[in-house]
Amino acid sequence: MIEFLLLDLDDTILDFHKAERIALSKTIRQFGVEPTEEVLNRYHQINKWHWEQLELGVMTREQVLVGRFAQLFKELGMEVDAAACMKGYERNLSVGHYFLPGAEEAVKRLHETHRLFLVSNGTATVQHSRLTSAGLYPYLEQVFISQEIGFNKPDKGFFDRCFERIPGFATEKALMVGDSLTSDIKGGINAGLKTVWVNPEHKPCGDIRPDHEIEGLCQLETLLEEL
């Protein structure tokens, strides 16, 4: 029987894509850039690539956080203080939250039957602010953020540190649930966990094979009943 649920936050519980676009639009306007669809989509691609470099251990967190804006403005042919832009973006991203459909209700129900833990690679101050805004802390036994843990998903060291802090933890009674194949699913596999991929768009999984697949967190309850 599954007892422990390790849940990712962004695009698993909260709609990060929406939050990102709103925060980015506010931020780049302050630096004289109109947030067109082309610019927003290009930033999303740049940002995704930078976080993948962090997961691979190629870049540091600081290089990711600042470098994504440095690259964007370089491509736009503008000289902008990328570090200042990053700080403005994080301030905007910290404000408010947007639940994915059915996710809030699912977390509340799952809390009644399972022990819930949040595992995130996001920036600590931003994630804590969003968790507070969303009112999620009462439903989470512990919150593990890579910046505070000292390792990033999918590094096994991240999960080992988490496991050490969970009383009575057993891998055979746990599930890793998240939307990222390279971070959540690969990380869960590295740590010896069964994995559940949140895949609303039915993307192919490629070489990283999750044990289970759902469209959204609202389907997790039904899956757990079958395990």
mmCIF file of C-alpha atoms in Angstrom:
data_model
loop_
_atom_site.group_PDB
_atom_site.id
_atom_site.type_symbol
_atom_site.label_atom_id
_atom_site.label_comp_id
_atom_site.label_asym_id
_atom_site.label_seq_id
_atom_site.Cartn_x
_atom_site.Cartn_y
_atom_site.Cartn_z
ATOM 1 C CA MET A 1 0.000 0.000 0.000
ATOM 2 C CA ILE A 2 1.251 3.484 -0.872
ATOM 3 C CA GLU A 3 1.758 5.694 2.179
ATOM 4 C CA PHE A 4 4.124 8.462 1.000
ATOM 5 C CA LEU A 5 3.431 10.816 -1.914
ATOM 6 C CA LEU A 6 6.285 13.008 -3.126
ATOM 7 C CA LEU A 7 4.673 15.761 -5.183
ATOM 8 C CA ASP A 8 6.269 18.247 -7.518
ATOM 9 C CA LEU A 9 4.774 21.756 -7.423
ATOM 10 C CA ASP A 10 5.072 23.462 -10.812
ATOM 11 C CA ASP A 11 2.769 22.107 -13.512
ATOM 12 C CA THR A 12 1.789 19.308 -11.137
ATOM 13 C CA ILE A 13 -0.201 21.259 -8.528
ATOM 14 C CA LEU A 14 0.173 24.866 -9.660
ATOM 15 C CA ASP A 15 0.012 26.155 -13.223
ATOM 16 C CA PHE A 16 3.559 27.411 -13.630
ATOM 17 C CA HIS A 17 3.211 28.141 -17.341
ATOM 18 C CA LYS A 18 0.489 30.677 -16.620
ATOM 19 C CA ALA A 19 2.364 32.177 -13.657
ATOM 20 C CA GLU A 20 5.537 32.414 -15.708
ATOM 21 C CA ARG A 21 3.885 34.300 -18.557
ATOM 22 C CA ILE A 22 2.187 36.785 -16.234
ATOM 23 C CA ALA A 23 5.337 37.431 -14.178
ATOM 24 C CA LEU A 24 7.554 37.640 -17.251
ATOM 25 C CA SER A 25 5.194 40.056 -19.005
ATOM 26 C CA LYS A 26 5.220 42.427 -16.024
ATOM 27 C CA THR A 27 8.989 42.196 -15.711
ATOM 28 C CA ILE A 28 10.148 42.733 -19.276
ATOM 29 C CA ARG A 29 7.750 45.652 -19.741
ATOM 30 C CA GLN A 30 9.714 47.391 -16.996
ATOM 31 C CA PHE A 31 12.810 46.920 -19.154
ATOM 32 C CA GLY A 32 11.216 48.279 -22.309
ATOM 33 C CA VAL A 33 10.209 45.025 -23.999
ATOM 34 C CA GLU A 34 6.681 44.322 -25.211
ATOM 35 C CA PRO A 35 5.676 40.781 -24.119
ATOM 36 C CA THR A 36 4.578 39.455 -27.487
ATOM 37 C CA GLU A 37 3.769 35.774 -27.962
ATOM 38 C CA GLU A 38 7.049 35.377 -29.836
ATOM 39 C CA VAL A 39 9.092 36.827 -26.968
ATOM 40 C CA LEU A 40 7.233 34.874 -24.278
ATOM 41 C CA ASN A 41 7.571 31.608 -26.174
ATOM 42 C CA ARG A 42 11.255 32.192 -26.815
ATOM 43 C CA TYR A 43 11.891 32.869 -23.124
ATOM 44 C CA HIS A 44 10.053 29.654 -22.254
ATOM 45 C CA GLN A 45 12.394 27.709 -24.542
ATOM 46 C CA ILE A 46 15.488 29.415 -23.161
ATOM 47 C CA ASN A 47 14.347 28.890 -19.588
ATOM 48 C CA LYS A 48 13.607 25.209 -20.157
ATOM 49 C CA TRP A 49 17.042 24.633 -21.655
ATOM 50 C CA HIS A 50 18.780 26.382 -18.751
ATOM 51 C CA TRP A 51 16.952 24.307 -16.116
ATOM 52 C CA GLU A 52 17.862 21.153 -18.020
ATOM 53 C CA GLN A 53 21.534 22.182 -17.733
ATOM 54 C CA LEU A 54 21.055 22.497 -13.973
ATOM 55 C CA GLU A 55 19.543 18.999 -13.825
ATOM 56 C CA LEU A 56 22.558 17.676 -15.748
ATOM 57 C CA GLY A 57 24.945 19.433 -13.370
ATOM 58 C CA VAL A 58 26.385 21.538 -16.199
ATOM 59 C CA MET A 59 25.245 24.914 -14.802
ATOM 60 C CA THR A 60 24.932 26.340 -11.318
ATOM 61 C CA ARG A 61 21.630 27.732 -10.091
ATOM 62 C CA GLU A 62 22.938 31.303 -10.350
ATOM 63 C CA GLN A 63 24.045 30.725 -13.935
ATOM 64 C CA VAL A 64 20.556 29.465 -14.764
ATOM 65 C CA LEU A 65 18.634 32.237 -13.022
ATOM 66 C CA VAL A 66 20.641 35.077 -14.558
ATOM 67 C CA GLY A 67 21.775 33.413 -17.778
ATOM 68 C CA ARG A 68 18.262 32.846 -19.150
ATOM 69 C CA PHE A 69 17.587 36.599 -19.085
ATOM 70 C CA ALA A 70 21.051 37.445 -20.396
ATOM 71 C CA GLN A 71 20.431 35.186 -23.398
ATOM 72 C CA LEU A 72 16.938 36.562 -24.028
ATOM 73 C CA PHE A 73 18.066 40.190 -24.072
ATOM 74 C CA LYS A 74 21.137 39.326 -26.130
ATOM 75 C CA GLU A 75 18.877 37.788 -28.775
ATOM 76 C CA LEU A 76 16.699 40.909 -28.635
ATOM 77 C CA GLY A 77 19.806 43.053 -29.217
ATOM 78 C CA MET A 78 19.463 44.887 -25.905
ATOM 79 C CA GLU A 79 21.906 45.652 -23.122
ATOM 80 C CA VAL A 80 20.050 44.995 -19.877
ATOM 81 C CA ASP A 81 21.163 44.145 -16.345
ATOM 82 C CA ALA A 82 20.162 40.476 -16.368
ATOM 83 C CA ALA A 83 20.594 40.118 -12.590
ATOM 84 C CA ALA A 84 18.228 43.023 -11.949
ATOM 85 C CA CYS A 85 15.727 41.533 -14.370
ATOM 86 C CA MET A 86 15.944 38.188 -12.590
ATOM 87 C CA LYS A 87 15.220 39.800 -9.226
ATOM 88 C CA GLY A 88 12.225 41.656 -10.647
ATOM 89 C CA TYR A 89 10.909 38.483 -12.236
ATOM 90 C CA GLU A 90 11.180 36.529 -8.980
ATOM 91 C CA ARG A 91 9.321 39.275 -7.111
ATOM 92 C CA ASN A 92 6.503 39.123 -9.658
ATOM 93 C CA LEU A 93 6.485 35.321 -9.697
ATOM 94 C CA SER A 94 6.194 35.209 -5.900
ATOM 95 C CA VAL A 95 2.859 37.031 -5.987
ATOM 96 C CA GLY A 96 -0.265 34.900 -6.302
ATOM 97 C CA HIS A 97 -0.870 31.356 -7.497
ATOM 98 C CA TYR A 98 -2.897 29.464 -10.091
ATOM 99 C CA PHE A 99 -4.077 25.918 -9.391
ATOM 100 C CA LEU A 100 -4.281 23.392 -12.189
ATOM 101 C CA PRO A 101 -7.829 22.039 -12.716
ATOM 102 C CA GLY A 102 -8.841 19.832 -9.804
ATOM 103 C CA ALA A 103 -5.415 19.956 -8.163
ATOM 104 C CA GLU A 104 -6.399 21.896 -5.044
ATOM 105 C CA GLU A 105 -9.254 19.543 -4.250
ATOM 106 C CA ALA A 106 -7.063 16.505 -4.976
ATOM 107 C CA VAL A 107 -4.375 17.663 -2.531
ATOM 108 C CA LYS A 108 -6.951 18.173 0.207
ATOM 109 C CA ARG A 109 -8.453 14.717 -0.303
ATOM 110 C CA LEU A 110 -5.091 12.974 -0.611
ATOM 111 C CA HIS A 111 -4.016 14.587 2.653
ATOM 112 C CA GLU A 112 -6.738 12.608 4.419
ATOM 113 C CA THR A 113 -5.378 9.241 3.266
ATOM 114 C CA HIS A 114 -1.644 9.705 2.606
ATOM 115 C CA ARG A 115 1.448 11.521 3.862
ATOM 116 C CA LEU A 116 2.225 14.332 1.416
ATOM 117 C CA PHE A 117 5.655 15.848 0.762
ATOM 118 C CA LEU A 118 6.563 18.581 -1.692
ATOM 119 C CA VAL A 119 9.781 18.207 -3.720
ATOM 120 C CA SER A 120 10.802 21.129 -5.940
ATOM 121 C CA ASN A 121 13.781 22.480 -7.856
ATOM 122 C CA GLY A 122 12.364 26.015 -7.811
ATOM 123 C CA THR A 123 13.904 29.000 -6.065
ATOM 124 C CA ALA A 124 13.252 28.693 -2.334
ATOM 125 C CA THR A 125 11.905 32.187 -1.626
ATOM 126 C CA VAL A 126 9.600 32.041 -4.642
ATOM 127 C CA GLN A 127 8.265 28.575 -3.843
ATOM 128 C CA HIS A 128 7.658 29.324 -0.156
ATOM 129 C CA SER A 129 5.753 32.474 -1.099
ATOM 130 C CA ARG A 130 3.600 30.611 -3.631
ATOM 131 C CA LEU A 131 2.905 27.763 -1.223
ATOM 132 C CA THR A 132 1.789 30.280 1.382
ATOM 133 C CA SER A 133 -0.394 32.128 -1.108
ATOM 134 C CA ALA A 134 -1.979 28.855 -2.228
ATOM 135 C CA GLY A 135 -2.622 27.734 1.358
ATOM 136 C CA LEU A 136 -0.876 24.398 0.788
ATOM 137 C CA TYR A 137 1.270 24.151 3.933
ATOM 138 C CA PRO A 138 -1.456 22.569 6.128
ATOM 139 C CA TYR A 139 -1.637 19.612 3.730
ATOM 140 C CA LEU A 140 2.111 18.983 3.424
ATOM 141 C CA GLU A 141 4.054 17.118 6.091
ATOM 142 C CA GLN A 142 7.341 18.594 4.855
ATOM 143 C CA VAL A 143 8.568 20.778 1.994
ATOM 144 C CA PHE A 144 11.857 19.908 0.299
ATOM 145 C CA ILE A 145 13.359 22.528 -2.041
ATOM 146 C CA SER A 146 16.617 21.761 -3.815
ATOM 147 C CA GLN A 147 18.174 25.140 -3.033
ATOM 148 C CA GLU A 148 17.796 24.324 0.669
ATOM 149 C CA ILE A 149 18.567 20.607 0.382
ATOM 150 C CA GLY A 150 21.875 21.124 -1.427
ATOM 151 C CA PHE A 151 21.116 18.860 -4.402
ATOM 152 C CA ASN A 152 18.868 19.237 -7.432
ATOM 153 C CA LYS A 153 16.434 16.710 -8.858
ATOM 154 C CA PRO A 154 17.157 14.258 -10.487
ATOM 155 C CA ASP A 155 20.320 13.794 -8.390
ATOM 156 C CA LYS A 156 19.916 10.811 -6.072
ATOM 157 C CA GLY A 157 21.476 12.956 -3.346
ATOM 158 C CA PHE A 158 18.375 15.163 -3.326
ATOM 159 C CA PHE A 159 16.107 12.212 -2.636
ATOM 160 C CA ASP A 160 18.477 10.646 -0.107
ATOM 161 C CA ARG A 161 18.409 13.887 1.904
ATOM 162 C CA CYS A 162 14.606 13.916 1.745
ATOM 163 C CA PHE A 163 14.313 10.293 2.821
ATOM 164 C CA GLU A 164 16.569 10.926 5.826
ATOM 165 C CA ARG A 165 14.133 13.556 7.087
ATOM 166 C CA ILE A 166 10.926 11.535 6.699
ATOM 167 C CA PRO A 167 10.169 9.403 9.781
ATOM 168 C CA GLY A 168 9.441 5.775 8.915
ATOM 169 C CA PHE A 169 10.061 6.273 5.204
ATOM 170 C CA ALA A 170 10.129 3.217 2.923
ATOM 171 C CA THR A 171 10.736 3.458 -0.828
ATOM 172 C CA GLU A 172 8.400 0.547 -1.548
ATOM 173 C CA LYS A 173 5.541 2.519 0.014
ATOM 174 C CA ALA A 174 6.235 5.756 -1.908
ATOM 175 C CA LEU A 175 5.394 7.380 -5.226
ATOM 176 C CA MET A 176 7.126 10.268 -6.986
ATOM 177 C CA VAL A 177 4.529 12.360 -8.845
ATOM 178 C CA GLY A 178 5.514 15.103 -11.262
ATOM 179 C CA ASP A 179 5.331 16.548 -14.755
ATOM 180 C CA SER A 180 9.021 16.572 -15.690
ATOM 181 C CA LEU A 181 10.530 13.436 -17.178
ATOM 182 C CA THR A 182 14.088 14.675 -16.739
ATOM 183 C CA SER A 183 13.641 15.957 -13.197
ATOM 184 C CA ASP A 184 10.781 14.175 -11.421
ATOM 185 C CA ILE A 185 10.547 10.850 -13.206
ATOM 186 C CA LYS A 186 14.251 10.311 -13.802
ATOM 187 C CA GLY A 187 14.929 11.447 -10.241
ATOM 188 C CA GLY A 188 12.368 9.058 -8.833
ATOM 189 C CA ILE A 189 13.842 6.191 -10.849
ATOM 190 C CA ASN A 190 17.358 7.098 -9.642
ATOM 191 C CA ALA A 191 16.084 6.964 -6.061
ATOM 192 C CA GLY A 192 14.376 3.592 -6.450
ATOM 193 C CA LEU A 193 10.828 4.970 -6.374
ATOM 194 C CA LYS A 194 7.766 4.095 -8.399
ATOM 195 C CA THR A 195 6.852 7.090 -10.542
ATOM 196 C CA VAL A 196 3.712 8.788 -11.830
ATOM 197 C CA TRP A 197 4.044 11.161 -14.767
ATOM 198 C CA VAL A 198 1.566 14.040 -14.977
ATOM 199 C CA ASN A 199 1.164 14.338 -18.737
ATOM 200 C CA PRO A 200 -1.975 16.260 -19.777
ATOM 201 C CA GLU A 201 -0.819 16.643 -23.372
ATOM 202 C CA HIS A 202 -0.039 12.935 -23.840
ATOM 203 C CA LYS A 203 3.544 13.578 -24.893
ATOM 204 C CA PRO A 204 5.756 10.572 -25.699
ATOM 205 C CA CYS A 205 8.019 9.583 -22.809
ATOM 206 C CA GLY A 206 11.033 8.549 -24.861
ATOM 207 C CA ASP A 207 13.769 6.682 -22.984
ATOM 208 C CA ILE A 208 12.617 7.736 -19.496
ATOM 209 C CA ARG A 209 9.807 5.353 -18.589
ATOM 210 C CA PRO A 210 7.413 6.235 -15.755
ATOM 211 C CA ASP A 211 5.532 3.427 -14.021
ATOM 212 C CA HIS A 212 2.206 5.208 -14.393
ATOM 213 C CA GLU A 213 0.789 8.166 -16.304
ATOM 214 C CA ILE A 214 -2.094 10.535 -15.496
ATOM 215 C CA GLU A 215 -3.486 13.663 -17.117
ATOM 216 C CA GLY A 216 -3.771 15.560 -13.850
ATOM 217 C CA LEU A 217 -3.508 15.225 -10.086
ATOM 218 C CA CYS A 218 -7.267 14.681 -9.896
ATOM 219 C CA GLN A 219 -6.683 11.214 -11.413
ATOM 220 C CA LEU A 220 -4.129 10.185 -8.794
ATOM 221 C CA GLU A 221 -6.769 9.058 -6.284
ATOM 222 C CA THR A 222 -8.217 6.523 -8.705
ATOM 223 C CA LEU A 223 -4.745 5.242 -9.555
ATOM 224 C CA LEU A 224 -3.892 4.801 -5.877
ATOM 225 C CA GLU A 225 -7.002 2.703 -5.381
ATOM 226 C CA GLU A 226 -5.735 0.329 -8.054
ATOM 227 C CA LEU A 227 -2.221 -0.049 -6.622
#
